[in-house]
């Protein structure tokens, strides 16, 4: 029976893989020695929770050669090594992880709050932009209407200006005709006056002769 138990222990000891990381168990302090017995010199002391790297497992002596985090190599009793950190260390790790998770949650909450405010601000600016766009659309429509009215006014002014030019040309023609008529009328009156004057002269010359003839015939 004892041989069977020793065989199992030896088999378990040889299972420990070289390079595996183990932890010092709840035993308060264990010693690191130069060899695999209590007769060897103590190199260092390890406390609960210290991590060590397995270099060699000796199932027959019950010792394991390890390397500490500081680089010291030596032998410790295998029964004081466990594969997981001790409960106290796991609790500390869990509490540290919880605290970190709470910090991350708080950070995420602040980020969400900031994003929410940014979203509200973006929505508000979008509404303002849409309102401004609608106002600009209305102003553009008014400008188009005004431009159309201006074009109509310009066309009307051009039409009136053309009619005015035509009227001025017609007035000029009428003035020329009037001047021509006046010139013709003056010439006619001149010729009429000259004719009357000529007739008067002729009458003045002929009348005395006619009187003499009448007297001589009596």
PDB file of C-alpha atoms in Angstrom:
ATOM      1  CA  UNK A   1       0.000   0.000   0.000  1.00  0.00           C
ATOM      2  CA  UNK A   2       2.769   2.376   0.914  1.00  0.00           C
ATOM      3  CA  UNK A   3       4.564   1.513  -2.303  1.00  0.00           C
ATOM      4  CA  UNK A   4       1.374   2.209  -4.256  1.00  0.00           C
ATOM      5  CA  UNK A   5       0.951   5.621  -2.613  1.00  0.00           C
ATOM      6  CA  UNK A   6       4.582   6.440  -3.270  1.00  0.00           C
ATOM      7  CA  UNK A   7       4.088   5.486  -6.913  1.00  0.00           C
ATOM      8  CA  UNK A   8       1.091   7.794  -7.222  1.00  0.00           C
ATOM      9  CA  UNK A   9       3.027  10.637  -5.577  1.00  0.00           C
ATOM     10  CA  UNK A  10       5.932  10.029  -7.896  1.00  0.00           C
ATOM     11  CA  UNK A  11       3.637  10.026 -10.900  1.00  0.00           C
ATOM     12  CA  UNK A  12       2.011  13.289  -9.771  1.00  0.00           C
ATOM     13  CA  UNK A  13       5.388  14.842  -9.165  1.00  0.00           C
ATOM     14  CA  UNK A  14       6.640  13.952 -12.625  1.00  0.00           C
ATOM     15  CA  UNK A  15       3.508  15.526 -14.148  1.00  0.00           C
ATOM     16  CA  UNK A  16       4.765  18.969 -13.192  1.00  0.00           C
ATOM     17  CA  UNK A  17       5.985  20.413 -16.482  1.00  0.00           C
ATOM     18  CA  UNK A  18       9.279  22.145 -16.645  1.00  0.00           C
ATOM     19  CA  UNK A  19       8.715  25.917 -17.035  1.00  0.00           C
ATOM     20  CA  UNK A  20       5.276  25.774 -15.375  1.00  0.00           C
ATOM     21  CA  UNK A  21       4.420  28.662 -13.062  1.00  0.00           C
ATOM     22  CA  UNK A  22       3.288  27.655  -9.566  1.00  0.00           C
ATOM     23  CA  UNK A  23       2.448  29.623  -6.445  1.00  0.00           C
ATOM     24  CA  UNK A  24       3.411  29.270  -2.817  1.00  0.00           C
ATOM     25  CA  UNK A  25       0.438  27.923  -0.884  1.00  0.00           C
ATOM     26  CA  UNK A  26      -1.154  29.317   2.281  1.00  0.00           C
ATOM     27  CA  UNK A  27       1.912  28.202   4.255  1.00  0.00           C
ATOM     28  CA  UNK A  28       3.193  31.482   5.693  1.00  0.00           C
ATOM     29  CA  UNK A  29       6.922  31.112   4.889  1.00  0.00           C
ATOM     30  CA  UNK A  30       8.876  28.432   3.031  1.00  0.00           C
ATOM     31  CA  UNK A  31      12.600  28.167   2.446  1.00  0.00           C
ATOM     32  CA  UNK A  32      14.538  27.928  -0.805  1.00  0.00           C
ATOM     33  CA  UNK A  33      17.573  25.660  -0.333  1.00  0.00           C
ATOM     34  CA  UNK A  34      20.574  24.741  -2.360  1.00  0.00           C
ATOM     35  CA  UNK A  35      19.495  21.083  -2.479  1.00  0.00           C
ATOM     36  CA  UNK A  36      16.526  18.789  -2.053  1.00  0.00           C
ATOM     37  CA  UNK A  37      16.783  18.281   1.707  1.00  0.00           C
ATOM     38  CA  UNK A  38      16.579  20.230   4.940  1.00  0.00           C
ATOM     39  CA  UNK A  39      20.307  19.772   5.375  1.00  0.00           C
ATOM     40  CA  UNK A  40      21.066  22.096   2.451  1.00  0.00           C
ATOM     41  CA  UNK A  41      21.711  25.799   2.899  1.00  0.00           C
ATOM     42  CA  UNK A  42      18.814  28.252   2.804  1.00  0.00           C
ATOM     43  CA  UNK A  43      19.070  30.698  -0.078  1.00  0.00           C
ATOM     44  CA  UNK A  44      15.871  32.672   0.392  1.00  0.00           C
ATOM     45  CA  UNK A  45      12.458  32.677   1.982  1.00  0.00           C
ATOM     46  CA  UNK A  46       9.163  32.791   0.084  1.00  0.00           C
ATOM     47  CA  UNK A  47       5.813  33.905   1.452  1.00  0.00           C
ATOM     48  CA  UNK A  48       2.301  32.923   0.514  1.00  0.00           C
ATOM     49  CA  UNK A  49       1.332  34.021  -2.965  1.00  0.00           C
ATOM     50  CA  UNK A  50       4.860  34.316  -4.373  1.00  0.00           C
ATOM     51  CA  UNK A  51       5.109  33.004  -7.955  1.00  0.00           C
ATOM     52  CA  UNK A  52       7.936  30.663  -8.932  1.00  0.00           C
ATOM     53  CA  UNK A  53       8.934  28.914 -12.157  1.00  0.00           C
ATOM     54  CA  UNK A  54       9.399  25.154 -12.085  1.00  0.00           C
ATOM     55  CA  UNK A  55      12.790  23.981 -13.359  1.00  0.00           C
ATOM     56  CA  UNK A  56      12.828  20.378 -12.173  1.00  0.00           C
ATOM     57  CA  UNK A  57      10.559  18.106 -10.083  1.00  0.00           C
ATOM     58  CA  UNK A  58      11.983  15.365  -7.890  1.00  0.00           C
ATOM     59  CA  UNK A  59       9.139  13.094  -6.843  1.00  0.00           C
ATOM     60  CA  UNK A  60      11.377  10.840  -4.766  1.00  0.00           C
ATOM     61  CA  UNK A  61      12.641  13.589  -2.474  1.00  0.00           C
ATOM     62  CA  UNK A  62       9.437  15.625  -2.557  1.00  0.00           C
ATOM     63  CA  UNK A  63      11.324  18.736  -3.635  1.00  0.00           C
ATOM     64  CA  UNK A  64      11.034  20.918  -6.735  1.00  0.00           C
ATOM     65  CA  UNK A  65      13.786  23.083  -8.162  1.00  0.00           C
ATOM     66  CA  UNK A  66      12.402  26.525  -8.922  1.00  0.00           C
ATOM     67  CA  UNK A  67      13.409  30.026 -10.006  1.00  0.00           C
ATOM     68  CA  UNK A  68      11.994  32.993  -8.112  1.00  0.00           C
ATOM     69  CA  UNK A  69      10.909  36.269  -9.647  1.00  0.00           C
ATOM     70  CA  UNK A  70      14.172  37.805  -8.429  1.00  0.00           C
ATOM     71  CA  UNK A  71      16.160  35.139 -10.341  1.00  0.00           C
ATOM     72  CA  UNK A  72      17.199  32.943  -7.387  1.00  0.00           C
ATOM     73  CA  UNK A  73      17.281  29.225  -8.172  1.00  0.00           C
ATOM     74  CA  UNK A  74      16.878  26.561  -5.503  1.00  0.00           C
ATOM     75  CA  UNK A  75      14.806  23.748  -4.056  1.00  0.00           C
ATOM     76  CA  UNK A  76      11.497  23.962  -2.173  1.00  0.00           C
ATOM     77  CA  UNK A  77       9.104  21.354  -0.822  1.00  0.00           C
ATOM     78  CA  UNK A  78       6.682  20.409  -3.573  1.00  0.00           C
ATOM     79  CA  UNK A  79       3.688  20.157  -1.222  1.00  0.00           C
ATOM     80  CA  UNK A  80       3.837  23.913  -0.616  1.00  0.00           C
ATOM     81  CA  UNK A  81       3.365  24.723  -4.300  1.00  0.00           C
ATOM     82  CA  UNK A  82      -0.069  25.068  -5.899  1.00  0.00           C
ATOM     83  CA  UNK A  83      -1.181  25.789  -9.446  1.00  0.00           C
ATOM     84  CA  UNK A  84      -3.431  28.718  -8.546  1.00  0.00           C
ATOM     85  CA  UNK A  85      -2.803  31.757  -6.365  1.00  0.00           C
ATOM     86  CA  UNK A  86      -3.966  31.404  -2.778  1.00  0.00           C
ATOM     87  CA  UNK A  87      -7.477  32.488  -1.838  1.00  0.00           C
ATOM     88  CA  UNK A  88      -6.328  35.742  -0.343  1.00  0.00           C
ATOM     89  CA  UNK A  89      -4.402  36.635  -3.465  1.00  0.00           C
ATOM     90  CA  UNK A  90      -7.306  35.601  -5.668  1.00  0.00           C
ATOM     91  CA  UNK A  91      -9.543  37.838  -3.588  1.00  0.00           C
ATOM     92  CA  UNK A  92      -7.127  40.734  -3.982  1.00  0.00           C
ATOM     93  CA  UNK A  93      -6.919  40.090  -7.713  1.00  0.00           C
ATOM     94  CA  UNK A  94     -10.695  39.845  -7.942  1.00  0.00           C
ATOM     95  CA  UNK A  95     -11.123  43.060  -5.966  1.00  0.00           C
ATOM     96  CA  UNK A  96      -8.539  44.761  -8.149  1.00  0.00           C
ATOM     97  CA  UNK A  97     -10.336  43.513 -11.253  1.00  0.00           C
ATOM     98  CA  UNK A  98     -13.650  44.719  -9.822  1.00  0.00           C
ATOM     99  CA  UNK A  99     -12.192  48.143  -9.086  1.00  0.00           C
ATOM    100  CA  UNK A 100     -10.748  48.336 -12.590  1.00  0.00           C
ATOM    101  CA  UNK A 101     -14.087  47.239 -14.029  1.00  0.00           C
ATOM    102  CA  UNK A 102     -15.859  49.916 -11.979  1.00  0.00           C
ATOM    103  CA  UNK A 103     -13.395  52.505 -13.251  1.00  0.00           C
ATOM    104  CA  UNK A 104     -13.981  51.343 -16.809  1.00  0.00           C
ATOM    105  CA  UNK A 105     -17.742  51.458 -16.245  1.00  0.00           C
ATOM    106  CA  UNK A 106     -17.487  54.989 -14.867  1.00  0.00           C
ATOM    107  CA  UNK A 107     -15.326  55.972 -17.817  1.00  0.00           C
ATOM    108  CA  UNK A 108     -17.813  54.414 -20.212  1.00  0.00           C
ATOM    109  CA  UNK A 109     -20.686  56.188 -18.464  1.00  0.00           C
ATOM    110  CA  UNK A 110     -18.874  59.505 -18.809  1.00  0.00           C
ATOM    111  CA  UNK A 111     -18.148  58.697 -22.438  1.00  0.00           C
ATOM    112  CA  UNK A 112     -21.810  57.820 -23.020  1.00  0.00           C
ATOM    113  CA  UNK A 113     -22.892  61.037 -21.298  1.00  0.00           C
ATOM    114  CA  UNK A 114     -20.456  63.039 -23.421  1.00  0.00           C
ATOM    115  CA  UNK A 115     -21.630  61.260 -26.564  1.00  0.00           C
ATOM    116  CA  UNK A 116     -25.247  61.908 -25.599  1.00  0.00           C
ATOM    117  CA  UNK A 117     -24.561  65.622 -25.119  1.00  0.00           C
ATOM    118  CA  UNK A 118     -22.650  65.698 -28.395  1.00  0.00           C
ATOM    119  CA  UNK A 119     -25.585  63.960 -30.098  1.00  0.00           C
ATOM    120  CA  UNK A 120     -28.022  66.495 -28.626  1.00  0.00           C
ATOM    121  CA  UNK A 121     -25.786  69.348 -29.756  1.00  0.00           C
ATOM    122  CA  UNK A 122     -25.484  67.808 -33.219  1.00  0.00           C
ATOM    123  CA  UNK A 123     -29.255  67.352 -33.419  1.00  0.00           C
ATOM    124  CA  UNK A 124     -29.784  70.954 -32.331  1.00  0.00           C
ATOM    125  CA  UNK A 125     -27.321  72.244 -34.894  1.00  0.00           C
ATOM    126  CA  UNK A 126     -28.958  70.061 -37.541  1.00  0.00           C
ATOM    127  CA  UNK A 127     -32.347  71.567 -36.749  1.00  0.00           C
ATOM    128  CA  UNK A 128     -30.852  75.067 -36.917  1.00  0.00           C
ATOM    129  CA  UNK A 129     -29.211  74.225 -40.224  1.00  0.00           C
ATOM    130  CA  UNK A 130     -32.489  72.868 -41.611  1.00  0.00           C
ATOM    131  CA  UNK A 131     -34.311  76.021 -40.444  1.00  0.00           C
ATOM    132  CA  UNK A 132     -31.639  78.220 -42.012  1.00  0.00           C
ATOM    133  CA  UNK A 133     -31.841  76.151 -45.199  1.00  0.00           C
ATOM    134  CA  UNK A 134     -35.592  76.612 -45.349  1.00  0.00           C
ATOM    135  CA  UNK A 135     -35.171  80.370 -44.841  1.00  0.00           C
ATOM    136  CA  UNK A 136     -32.528  80.504 -47.568  1.00  0.00           C
ATOM    137  CA  UNK A 137     -34.817  78.558 -49.890  1.00  0.00           C
ATOM    138  CA  UNK A 138     -37.570  81.113 -49.267  1.00  0.00           C
ATOM    139  CA  UNK A 139     -35.167  84.014 -49.813  1.00  0.00           C
ATOM    140  CA  UNK A 140     -33.973  82.401 -53.033  1.00  0.00           C
ATOM    141  CA  UNK A 141     -37.545  82.065 -54.266  1.00  0.00           C
ATOM    142  CA  UNK A 142     -38.186  85.738 -53.381  1.00  0.00           C
ATOM    143  CA  UNK A 143     -35.000  86.756 -55.187  1.00  0.00           C
ATOM    144  CA  UNK A 144     -36.065  84.788 -58.236  1.00  0.00           C
ATOM    145  CA  UNK A 145     -39.462  86.515 -58.192  1.00  0.00           C
ATOM    146  CA  UNK A 146     -37.797  89.883 -57.714  1.00  0.00           C
ATOM    147  CA  UNK A 147     -35.380  89.119 -60.525  1.00  0.00           C
ATOM    148  CA  UNK A 148     -38.276  88.213 -62.779  1.00  0.00           C
ATOM    149  CA  UNK A 149     -39.998  91.494 -61.861  1.00  0.00           C
ATOM    150  CA  UNK A 150     -36.786  93.410 -62.524  1.00  0.00           C
ATOM    151  CA  UNK A 151     -36.463  91.745 -65.902  1.00  0.00           C
ATOM    152  CA  UNK A 152     -40.058  92.670 -66.674  1.00  0.00           C
ATOM    153  CA  UNK A 153     -39.373  96.267 -65.630  1.00  0.00           C
ATOM    154  CA  UNK A 154     -36.239  96.334 -67.772  1.00  0.00           C
ATOM    155  CA  UNK A 155     -38.224  95.000 -70.732  1.00  0.00           C
ATOM    156  CA  UNK A 156     -40.936  97.600 -70.128  1.00  0.00           C
ATOM    157  CA  UNK A 157     -38.334 100.368 -69.894  1.00  0.00           C
ATOM    158  CA  UNK A 158     -36.776  99.195 -73.146  1.00  0.00           C
ATOM    159  CA  UNK A 159     -40.186  99.169 -74.813  1.00  0.00           C
ATOM    160  CA  UNK A 160     -41.035 102.656 -73.524  1.00  0.00           C
ATOM    161  CA  UNK A 161     -37.606 103.880 -74.580  1.00  0.00           C
ATOM    162  CA  UNK A 162     -38.143 102.475 -78.070  1.00  0.00           C
ATOM    163  CA  UNK A 163     -41.585 104.091 -78.297  1.00  0.00           C
ATOM    164  CA  UNK A 164     -40.117 107.366 -77.030  1.00  0.00           C
ATOM    165  CA  UNK A 165     -37.405 107.228 -79.650  1.00  0.00           C
ATOM    166  CA  UNK A 166     -40.011 106.536 -82.309  1.00  0.00           C
ATOM    167  CA  UNK A 167     -42.093 109.451 -81.000  1.00  0.00           C
ATOM    168  CA  UNK A 168     -39.057 111.727 -81.053  1.00  0.00           C
ATOM    169  CA  UNK A 169     -38.324 110.672 -84.610  1.00  0.00           C
ATOM    170  CA  UNK A 170     -41.947 111.325 -85.557  1.00  0.00           C
ATOM    171  CA  UNK A 171     -41.836 114.755 -83.859  1.00  0.00           C
ATOM    172  CA  UNK A 172     -38.648 115.580 -85.727  1.00  0.00           C
ATOM    173  CA  UNK A 173     -40.319 114.602 -88.995  1.00  0.00           C
ATOM    174  CA  UNK A 174     -43.370 116.701 -88.130  1.00  0.00           C
ATOM    175  CA  UNK A 175     -41.133 119.658 -87.299  1.00  0.00           C
ATOM    176  CA  UNK A 176     -39.358 119.295 -90.617  1.00  0.00           C
ATOM    177  CA  UNK A 177     -42.676 119.103 -92.467  1.00  0.00           C
ATOM    178  CA  UNK A 178     -43.981 122.089 -90.516  1.00  0.00           C
ATOM    179  CA  UNK A 179     -40.873 124.067 -91.349  1.00  0.00           C
ATOM    180  CA  UNK A 180     -41.286 123.084 -94.966  1.00  0.00           C
ATOM    181  CA  UNK A 181     -44.947 124.092 -94.907  1.00  0.00           C
ATOM    182  CA  UNK A 182     -44.087 127.398 -93.310  1.00  0.00           C
ATOM    183  CA  UNK A 183     -41.452 128.018 -95.931  1.00  0.00           C
ATOM    184  CA  UNK A 184     -43.916 127.137 -98.686  1.00  0.00           C
ATOM    185  CA  UNK A 185     -46.621 129.340 -97.168  1.00  0.00           C
ATOM    186  CA  UNK A 186     -44.252 132.272 -96.863  1.00  0.00           C
ATOM    187  CA  UNK A 187     -43.168 131.808-100.445  1.00  0.00           C
ATOM    188  CA  UNK A 188     -46.784 131.622-101.561  1.00  0.00           C
ATOM    189  CA  UNK A 189     -47.626 134.809 -99.672  1.00  0.00           C
ATOM    190  CA  UNK A 190     -44.569 136.429-101.174  1.00  0.00           C
ATOM    191  CA  UNK A 191     -45.632 135.466-104.670  1.00  0.00           C
ATOM    192  CA  UNK A 192     -49.237 136.530-103.953  1.00  0.00           C
ATOM    193  CA  UNK A 193     -48.091 139.893-102.668  1.00  0.00           C
ATOM    194  CA  UNK A 194     -45.773 140.319-105.610  1.00  0.00           C
ATOM    195  CA  UNK A 195     -48.618 139.482-107.952  1.00  0.00           C
ATOM    196  CA  UNK A 196     -50.947 142.004-106.267  1.00  0.00           C
ATOM    197  CA  UNK A 197     -48.252 144.614-106.381  1.00  0.00           C
ATOM    198  CA  UNK A 198     -47.640 143.881-110.050  1.00  0.00           C
ATOM    199  CA  UNK A 199     -51.342 144.055-110.811  1.00  0.00           C
ATOM    200  CA  UNK A 200     -51.524 147.361-108.968  1.00  0.00           C
ATOM    201  CA  UNK A 201     -48.659 148.729-110.938  1.00  0.00           C
ATOM    202  CA  UNK A 202     -50.203 147.580-114.163  1.00  0.00           C
ATOM    203  CA  UNK A 203     -53.542 149.074-113.185  1.00  0.00           C
ATOM    204  CA  UNK A 204     -51.808 152.311-112.290  1.00  0.00           C
ATOM    205  CA  UNK A 205     -50.158 152.465-115.659  1.00  0.00           C
ATOM    206  CA  UNK A 206     -53.103 151.373-117.761  1.00  0.00           C
ATOM    207  CA  UNK A 207     -55.871 153.340-116.046  1.00  0.00           C
ATOM    208  CA  UNK A 208     -54.680 156.861-117.103  1.00  0.00           C
ATOM    209  CA  UNK A 209     -54.417 155.784-120.704  1.00  0.00           C
ATOM    210  CA  UNK A 210     -57.899 154.387-120.640  1.00  0.00           C
ATOM    211  CA  UNK A 211     -59.211 157.704-119.312  1.00  0.00           C
ATOM    212  CA  UNK A 212     -57.465 159.672-122.026  1.00  0.00           C
ATOM    213  CA  UNK A 213     -58.967 157.468-124.669  1.00  0.00           C
ATOM    214  CA  UNK A 214     -62.402 157.942-123.264  1.00  0.00           C
ATOM    215  CA  UNK A 215     -61.999 161.743-123.161  1.00  0.00           C
ATOM    216  CA  UNK A 216     -60.654 161.878-126.628  1.00  0.00           C
ATOM    217  CA  UNK A 217     -63.539 159.843-127.919  1.00  0.00           C
ATOM    218  CA  UNK A 218     -65.999 162.332-126.478  1.00  0.00           C
TER     219      UNK A 218
END
